[in-house]
Coordinates of C-alpha atoms in Angstrom, one line a residue:
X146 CA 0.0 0.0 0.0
X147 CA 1.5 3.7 -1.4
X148 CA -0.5 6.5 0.8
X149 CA 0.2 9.4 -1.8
X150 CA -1.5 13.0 -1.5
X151 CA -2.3 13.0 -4.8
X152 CA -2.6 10.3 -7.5
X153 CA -2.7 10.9 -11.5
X154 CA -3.9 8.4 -13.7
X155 CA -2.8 8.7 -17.0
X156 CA 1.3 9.9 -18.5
X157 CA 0.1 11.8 -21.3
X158 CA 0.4 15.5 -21.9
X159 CA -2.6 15.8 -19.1
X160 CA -1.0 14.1 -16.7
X161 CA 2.4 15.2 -17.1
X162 CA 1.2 19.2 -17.3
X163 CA -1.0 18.4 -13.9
X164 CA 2.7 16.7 -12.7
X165 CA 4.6 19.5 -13.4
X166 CA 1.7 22.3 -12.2
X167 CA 2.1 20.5 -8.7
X168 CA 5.3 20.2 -8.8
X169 CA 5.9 23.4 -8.9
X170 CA 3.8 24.1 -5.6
X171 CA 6.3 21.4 -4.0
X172 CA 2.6 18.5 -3.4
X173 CA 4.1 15.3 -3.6
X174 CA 2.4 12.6 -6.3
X175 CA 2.6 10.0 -7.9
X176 CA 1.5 9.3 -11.5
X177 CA 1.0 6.0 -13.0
X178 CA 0.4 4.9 -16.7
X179 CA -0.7 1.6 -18.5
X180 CA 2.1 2.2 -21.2
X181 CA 5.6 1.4 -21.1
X182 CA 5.8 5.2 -21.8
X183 CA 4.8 8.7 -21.6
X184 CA 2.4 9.9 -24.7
X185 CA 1.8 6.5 -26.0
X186 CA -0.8 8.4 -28.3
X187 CA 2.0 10.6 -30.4
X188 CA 4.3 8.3 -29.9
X189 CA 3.0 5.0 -31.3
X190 CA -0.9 5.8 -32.3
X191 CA -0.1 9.0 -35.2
X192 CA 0.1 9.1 -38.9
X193 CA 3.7 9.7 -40.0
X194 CA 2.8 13.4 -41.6
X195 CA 1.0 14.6 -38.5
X196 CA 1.8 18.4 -37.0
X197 CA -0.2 20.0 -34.6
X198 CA -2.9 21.5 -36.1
X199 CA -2.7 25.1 -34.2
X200 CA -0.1 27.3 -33.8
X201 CA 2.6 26.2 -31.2
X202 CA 1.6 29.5 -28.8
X203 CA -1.5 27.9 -28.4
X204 CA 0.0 24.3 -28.0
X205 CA 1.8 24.7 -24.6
X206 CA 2.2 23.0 -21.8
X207 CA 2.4 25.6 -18.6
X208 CA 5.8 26.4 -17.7
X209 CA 7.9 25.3 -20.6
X210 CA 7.6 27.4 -23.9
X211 CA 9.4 25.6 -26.9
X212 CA 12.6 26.7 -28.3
X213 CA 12.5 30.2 -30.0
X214 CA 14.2 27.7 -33.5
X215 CA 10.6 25.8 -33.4
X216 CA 8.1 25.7 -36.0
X217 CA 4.8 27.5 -36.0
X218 CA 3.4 24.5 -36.6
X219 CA 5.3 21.4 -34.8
X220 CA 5.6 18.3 -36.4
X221 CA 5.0 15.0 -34.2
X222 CA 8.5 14.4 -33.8
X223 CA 9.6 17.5 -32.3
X224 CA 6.7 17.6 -30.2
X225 CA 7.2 14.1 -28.7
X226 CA 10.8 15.6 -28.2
X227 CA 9.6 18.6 -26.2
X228 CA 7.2 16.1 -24.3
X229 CA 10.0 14.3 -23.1
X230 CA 12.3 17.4 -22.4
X231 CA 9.3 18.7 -20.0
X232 CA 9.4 15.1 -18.2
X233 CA 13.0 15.7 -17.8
X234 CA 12.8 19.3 -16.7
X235 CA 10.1 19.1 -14.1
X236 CA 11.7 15.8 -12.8
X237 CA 8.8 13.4 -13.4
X238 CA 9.1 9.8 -12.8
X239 CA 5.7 7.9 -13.6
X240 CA 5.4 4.6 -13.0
X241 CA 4.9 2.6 -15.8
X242 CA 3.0 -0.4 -16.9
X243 CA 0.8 0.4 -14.4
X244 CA -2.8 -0.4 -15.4
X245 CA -5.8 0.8 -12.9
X246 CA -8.2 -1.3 -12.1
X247 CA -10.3 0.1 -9.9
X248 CA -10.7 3.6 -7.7
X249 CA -13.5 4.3 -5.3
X250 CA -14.0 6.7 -2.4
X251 CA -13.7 5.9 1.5
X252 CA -16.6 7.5 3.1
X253 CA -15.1 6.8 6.6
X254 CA -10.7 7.8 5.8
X255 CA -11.9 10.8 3.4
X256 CA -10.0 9.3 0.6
X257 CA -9.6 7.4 -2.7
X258 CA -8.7 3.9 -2.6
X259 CA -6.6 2.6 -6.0
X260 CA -6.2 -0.6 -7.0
X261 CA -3.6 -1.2 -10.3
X262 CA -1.7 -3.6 -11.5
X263 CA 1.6 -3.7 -12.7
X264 CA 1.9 -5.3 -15.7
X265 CA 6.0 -6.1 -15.5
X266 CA 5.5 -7.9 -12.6
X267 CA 2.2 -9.4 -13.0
X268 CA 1.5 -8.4 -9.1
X269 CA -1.5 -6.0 -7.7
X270 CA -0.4 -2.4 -6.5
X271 CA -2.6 -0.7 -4.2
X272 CA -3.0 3.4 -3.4
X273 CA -4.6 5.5 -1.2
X274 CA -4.7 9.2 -2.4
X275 CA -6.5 12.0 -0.5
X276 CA -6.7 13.5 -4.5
X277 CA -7.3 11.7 -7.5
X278 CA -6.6 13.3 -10.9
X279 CA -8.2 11.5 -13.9
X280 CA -5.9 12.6 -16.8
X281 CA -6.2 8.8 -18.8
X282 CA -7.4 11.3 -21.7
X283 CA -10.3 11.1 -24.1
X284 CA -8.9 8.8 -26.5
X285 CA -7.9 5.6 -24.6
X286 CA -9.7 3.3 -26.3
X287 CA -10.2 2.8 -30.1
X288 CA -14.3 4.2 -31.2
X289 CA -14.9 2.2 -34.3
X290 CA -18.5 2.1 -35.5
X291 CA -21.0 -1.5 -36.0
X292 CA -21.9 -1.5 -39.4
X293 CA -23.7 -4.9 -40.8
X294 CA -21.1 -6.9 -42.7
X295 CA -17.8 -5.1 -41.4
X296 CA -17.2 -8.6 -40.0
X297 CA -16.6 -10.1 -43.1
X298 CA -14.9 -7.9 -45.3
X299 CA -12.2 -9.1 -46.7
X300 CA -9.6 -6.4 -46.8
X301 CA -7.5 -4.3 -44.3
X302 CA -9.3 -3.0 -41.4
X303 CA -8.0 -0.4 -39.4
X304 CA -8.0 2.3 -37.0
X305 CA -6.8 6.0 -37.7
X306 CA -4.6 5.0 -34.7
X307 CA -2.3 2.2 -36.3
X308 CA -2.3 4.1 -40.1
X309 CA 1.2 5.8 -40.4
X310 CA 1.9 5.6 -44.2
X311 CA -0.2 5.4 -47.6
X312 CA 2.6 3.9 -49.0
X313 CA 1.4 0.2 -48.9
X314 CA -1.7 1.2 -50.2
X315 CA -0.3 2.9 -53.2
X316 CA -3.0 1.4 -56.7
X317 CA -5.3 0.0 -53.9
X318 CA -8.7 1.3 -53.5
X319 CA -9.1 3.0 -49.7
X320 CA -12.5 4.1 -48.1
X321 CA -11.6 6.6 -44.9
X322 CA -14.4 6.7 -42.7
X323 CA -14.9 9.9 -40.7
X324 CA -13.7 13.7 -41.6
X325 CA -12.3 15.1 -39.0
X326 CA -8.6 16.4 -39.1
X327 CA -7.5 13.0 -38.6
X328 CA -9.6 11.4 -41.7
X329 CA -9.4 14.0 -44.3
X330 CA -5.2 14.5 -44.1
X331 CA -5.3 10.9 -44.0
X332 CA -7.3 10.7 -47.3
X333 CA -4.8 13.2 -48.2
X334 CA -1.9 10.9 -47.6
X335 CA -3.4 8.1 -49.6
X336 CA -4.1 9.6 -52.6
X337 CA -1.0 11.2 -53.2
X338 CA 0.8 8.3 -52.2
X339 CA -1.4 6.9 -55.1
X340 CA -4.6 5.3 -53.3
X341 CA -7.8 5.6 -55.1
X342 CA -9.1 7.2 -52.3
X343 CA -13.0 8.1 -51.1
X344 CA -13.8 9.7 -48.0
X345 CA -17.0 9.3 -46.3
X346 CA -18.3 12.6 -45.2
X347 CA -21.6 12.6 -43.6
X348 CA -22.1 15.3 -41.4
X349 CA -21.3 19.1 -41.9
X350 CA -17.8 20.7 -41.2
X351 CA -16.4 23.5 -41.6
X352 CA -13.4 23.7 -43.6
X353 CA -10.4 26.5 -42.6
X354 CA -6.7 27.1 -43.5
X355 CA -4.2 26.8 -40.6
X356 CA -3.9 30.7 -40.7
X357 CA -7.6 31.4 -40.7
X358 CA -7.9 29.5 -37.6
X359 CA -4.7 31.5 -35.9
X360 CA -6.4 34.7 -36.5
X361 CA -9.4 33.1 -35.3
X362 CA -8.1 32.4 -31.9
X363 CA -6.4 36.0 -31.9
X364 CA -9.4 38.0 -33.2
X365 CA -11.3 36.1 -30.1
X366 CA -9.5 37.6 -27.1
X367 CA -11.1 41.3 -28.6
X368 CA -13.6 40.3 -30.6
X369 CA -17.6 38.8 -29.8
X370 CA -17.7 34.9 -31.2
X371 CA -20.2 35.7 -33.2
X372 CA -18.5 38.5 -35.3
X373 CA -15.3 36.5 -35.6
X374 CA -17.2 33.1 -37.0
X375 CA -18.5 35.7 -40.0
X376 CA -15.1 36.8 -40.7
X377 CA -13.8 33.3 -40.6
X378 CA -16.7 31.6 -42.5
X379 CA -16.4 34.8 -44.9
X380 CA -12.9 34.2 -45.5
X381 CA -13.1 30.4 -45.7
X382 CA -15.2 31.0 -49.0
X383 CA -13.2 33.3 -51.0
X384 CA -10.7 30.9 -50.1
X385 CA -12.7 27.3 -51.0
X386 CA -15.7 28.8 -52.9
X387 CA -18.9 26.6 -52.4
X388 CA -17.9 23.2 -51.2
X389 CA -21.9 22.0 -51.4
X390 CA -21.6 20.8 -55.1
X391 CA -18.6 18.2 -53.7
X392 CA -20.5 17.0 -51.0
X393 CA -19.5 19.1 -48.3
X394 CA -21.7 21.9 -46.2
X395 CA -21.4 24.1 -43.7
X396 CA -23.0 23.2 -39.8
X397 CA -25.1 26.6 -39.4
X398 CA -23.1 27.0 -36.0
X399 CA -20.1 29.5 -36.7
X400 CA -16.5 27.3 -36.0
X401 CA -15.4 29.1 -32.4
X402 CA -18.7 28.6 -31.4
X403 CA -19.2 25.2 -32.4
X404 CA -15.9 24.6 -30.6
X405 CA -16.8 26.4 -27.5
X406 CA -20.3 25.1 -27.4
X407 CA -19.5 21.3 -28.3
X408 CA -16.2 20.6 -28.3
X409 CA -15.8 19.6 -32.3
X410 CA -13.2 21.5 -34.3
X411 CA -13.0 23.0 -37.4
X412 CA -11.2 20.7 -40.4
X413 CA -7.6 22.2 -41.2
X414 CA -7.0 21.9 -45.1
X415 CA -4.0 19.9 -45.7
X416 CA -5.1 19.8 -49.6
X417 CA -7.7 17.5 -49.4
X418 CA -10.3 20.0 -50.6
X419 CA -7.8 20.3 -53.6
X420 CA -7.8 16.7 -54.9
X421 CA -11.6 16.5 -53.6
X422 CA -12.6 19.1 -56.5
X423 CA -10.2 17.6 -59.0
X424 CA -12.0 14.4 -58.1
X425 CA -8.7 12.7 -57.4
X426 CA -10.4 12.1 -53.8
X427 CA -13.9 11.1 -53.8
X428 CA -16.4 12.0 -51.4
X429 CA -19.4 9.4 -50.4
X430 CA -22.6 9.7 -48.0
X431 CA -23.0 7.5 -45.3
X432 CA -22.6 3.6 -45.5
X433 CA -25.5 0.9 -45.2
X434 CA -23.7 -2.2 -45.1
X435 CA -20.8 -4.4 -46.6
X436 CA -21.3 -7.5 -48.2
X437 CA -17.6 -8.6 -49.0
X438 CA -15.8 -6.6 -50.4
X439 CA -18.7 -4.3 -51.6
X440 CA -19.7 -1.4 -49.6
X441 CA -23.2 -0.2 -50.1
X442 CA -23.7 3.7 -49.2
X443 CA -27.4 5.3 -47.8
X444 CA -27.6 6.7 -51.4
X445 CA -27.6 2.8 -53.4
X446 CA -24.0 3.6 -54.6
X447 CA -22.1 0.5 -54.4
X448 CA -18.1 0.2 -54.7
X449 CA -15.6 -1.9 -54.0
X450 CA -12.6 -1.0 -51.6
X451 CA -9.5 -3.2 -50.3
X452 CA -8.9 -1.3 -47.3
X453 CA -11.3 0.6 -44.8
X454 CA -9.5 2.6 -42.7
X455 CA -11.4 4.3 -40.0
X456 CA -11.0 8.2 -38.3
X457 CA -14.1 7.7 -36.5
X458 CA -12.3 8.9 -32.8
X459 CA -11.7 7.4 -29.7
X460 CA -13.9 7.2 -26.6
X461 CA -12.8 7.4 -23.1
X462 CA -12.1 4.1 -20.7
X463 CA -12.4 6.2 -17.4
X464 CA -15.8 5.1 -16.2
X465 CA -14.2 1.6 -16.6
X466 CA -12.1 1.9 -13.5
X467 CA -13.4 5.0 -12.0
X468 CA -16.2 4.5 -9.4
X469 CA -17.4 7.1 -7.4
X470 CA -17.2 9.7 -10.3
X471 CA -20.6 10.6 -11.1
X472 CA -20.1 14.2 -9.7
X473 CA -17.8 14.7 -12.3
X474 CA -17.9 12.3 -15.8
X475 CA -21.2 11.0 -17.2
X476 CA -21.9 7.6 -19.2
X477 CA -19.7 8.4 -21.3
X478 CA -16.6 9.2 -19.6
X479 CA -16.5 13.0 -20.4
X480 CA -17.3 16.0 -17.9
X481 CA -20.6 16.5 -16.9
X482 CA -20.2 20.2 -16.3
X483 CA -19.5 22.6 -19.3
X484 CA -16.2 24.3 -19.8
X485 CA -14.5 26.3 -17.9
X486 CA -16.5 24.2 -14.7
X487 CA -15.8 20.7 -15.9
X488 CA -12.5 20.0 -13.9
X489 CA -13.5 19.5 -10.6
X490 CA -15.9 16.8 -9.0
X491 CA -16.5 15.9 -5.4
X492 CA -14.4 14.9 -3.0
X493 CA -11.1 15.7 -4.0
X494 CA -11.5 14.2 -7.8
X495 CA -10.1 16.0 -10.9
X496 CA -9.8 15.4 -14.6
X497 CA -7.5 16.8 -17.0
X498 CA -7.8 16.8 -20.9
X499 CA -11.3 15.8 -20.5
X500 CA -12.8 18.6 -22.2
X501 CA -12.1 18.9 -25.7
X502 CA -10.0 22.0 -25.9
X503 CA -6.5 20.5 -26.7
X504 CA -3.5 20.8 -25.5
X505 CA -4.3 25.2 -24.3
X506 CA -7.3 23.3 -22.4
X507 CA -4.7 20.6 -21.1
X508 CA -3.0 23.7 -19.9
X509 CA -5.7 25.5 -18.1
X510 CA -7.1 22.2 -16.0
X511 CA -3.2 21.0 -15.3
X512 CA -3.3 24.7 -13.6
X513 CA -6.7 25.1 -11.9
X514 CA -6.5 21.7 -10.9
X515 CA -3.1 22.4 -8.9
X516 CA -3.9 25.9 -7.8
X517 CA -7.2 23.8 -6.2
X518 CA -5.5 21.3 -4.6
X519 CA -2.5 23.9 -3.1
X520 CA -5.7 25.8 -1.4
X521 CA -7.1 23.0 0.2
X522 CA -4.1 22.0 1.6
X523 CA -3.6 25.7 2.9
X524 CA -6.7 25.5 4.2
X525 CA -6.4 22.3 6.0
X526 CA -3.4 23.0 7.2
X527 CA -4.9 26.2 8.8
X528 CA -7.6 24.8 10.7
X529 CA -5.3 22.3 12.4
X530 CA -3.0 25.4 13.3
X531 CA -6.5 26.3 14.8
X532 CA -7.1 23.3 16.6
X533 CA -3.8 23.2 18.5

């Protein structure tokens, strides 16, 4: 048994910003991750070509700015490479391979009681934490829709999260599933590594350079969201023209707001809408089944594909091991309360990167949920002063 004041699930960016937030107070912890490593995600789950899709001002994690040589726009390399100088700066040491299985709250000792297992040793670790800080991040676990046939098909099936490379699927025909950042660059990297590519786009997006959305984020600190979503959608038309007659409209929801209100972010253009109107990418409705090889699409439309690769997201595992959290996550595994109120549940539970907002919403829990914790223990400390 390991009686820790606080505990942090999870080795990602969350957990390692929340790390170095308390760190910086001096509050001992301990973090522990199911990976044999810190940011599994960017390290082992992302497509070869991937940068961060904002600017790296916005892409921080508190304390540690990267070096003034960097990119505006970081590629995953060099941000995997920053991740690990923070671990280094801030001096954090989380315990790998260690899987939670369970958490719940002691009514009676006013605390959390862990159970994990590490997975080197094949032995049963046990915790108590008087804080517990769920930063195991909203995509732990692989979201990959039931569709009748999938079963059966006989080609490659796969997640956004194992695709690195079109270049196996070079002369092969590729369906992508889902297009959001992750699907569209990938239907990107397929056709111009020679895939006959179609994406599946069913819902409506809005579609932005990497510079529209910058000024975006800028124009927001002075401007009303409303007034910046009609400069942005303004610009995004000049730029695109109508992208209705290819299959892809507009939610009526400006982007920031649809971000701020839900959570879902704009699409970057890597030149997919490019190769979209040159018909070099082609874009399909939704899909009713697969018999074989054949997909059949809502609209009758059937083709054959060798490889479905799916950028349908990820879904969070927390409520898995997480008892006791109702306060704070619903069904789902996601905050209950909306943003900027979302990081903080009952009794001394916390989440981190739960919310949607990347890595400048990573940035803003790791702190609130440190400058919490640091008050509390002010506080406690001052009515025992009392007491004696």
């Amino acid at each position: 048994m390991e009686s820790v004041p606080v505990l942090i699930v999870g080795a990602g960016p969350a957990g390692l910003a929340t790390a170095a937030c308390l760190g910086q107070f001096s509050i001992p912890y301990a973090i522990v991750e199911r990976e044999s490593c810190s940011a599994s995600l960017w390290r082992n789950r992302a497509y070869d070509r991937l940068k961060l899709h904002l600017a790296k001002e916005f892409c921080e994690l508190p304390h540690m700015s990267y070096p003034v040589d960097a990119p505006t726009y970081i590629p995953k390399t060099l941000f995997v490479k920053y991740l690990d100088d923070y671990v280094e700066r801030f001096n954090i040491q989380p315990k790998y391979l260690t899987s939670v299985e369970s958490s719940t709250y002691d009514n009676d000792e006013k605390c959390w009681s862990i159970v994990a297992t590490d997975m080197s040793k094949c032995t049963t670790v046990k915790f108590t934490a008087k804080f517990l800080v769920v930063a195991s991040g909203e995509n732990s676990a692989e979201n990959i829709p039931m569709i009748p046939g999938l079963e059966n098909f006989p080609g490659d099936v796969i997640h956004s999260s194992s695709y690195k490379s079109g270049k196996s699927y070079s002369g092969k025909n590729v369906l992508v599933v889902g297009s959001g950042n992750s699907g569209m660059e990938i239907a990107y990297d397929l056709a111009t590594h020679g895939a006959n590519t179609s994406i599946v786009i069913r819902s409506p997006i809005h579609v932005m350079t990497k510079e529209l959305i910058r000024l975006g984020m800028a124009l927001a600190h002075h401007l009303p969201l409303n007034l910046v979503d009609k400069l942005l959608v303004m610009a995004a038309y000049l730029i695109f023209g109508d992208l209705s007659r290819h299959g892809i409209t507009r939610p009526k929801m400006g982007p920031m707001t649809l971000k701020s209100e839900t959570g879902r972010s704009a699409v970057i253009d890597v030149g997919t809408v490019g190769l979209i109107k040159k018909g070099i990418i082609k874009v399909q409705g939704g899909i009713s089944k697969i018999k074989g090889n054949i997909v059949k699409f809502q609209c009758s439309k059937r083709i054959s594909f060798d490889a479905i690769v799916f950028a349908t997201g990820y879904k969070s595992t927390a409520n898995i091991w997480l008892k006791n959290g109702e306060s704070m996550l619903n069904g789902n595994g996601l905050p209950i309360q909306k943003y900027p109120n979302h990081w903080k549940g009952e009794n001394g539970l916390y989440c981190a990167g739960l919310a949607r907002r990347g890595l400048a919403g990573i940035a803003a829990d790791a702190k609130n949920i440190a400058n919490d914790i640091k008050s509390l223990a002010l506080l406690e400390r001052s009515k025992l002063s009392t007491e004696i």
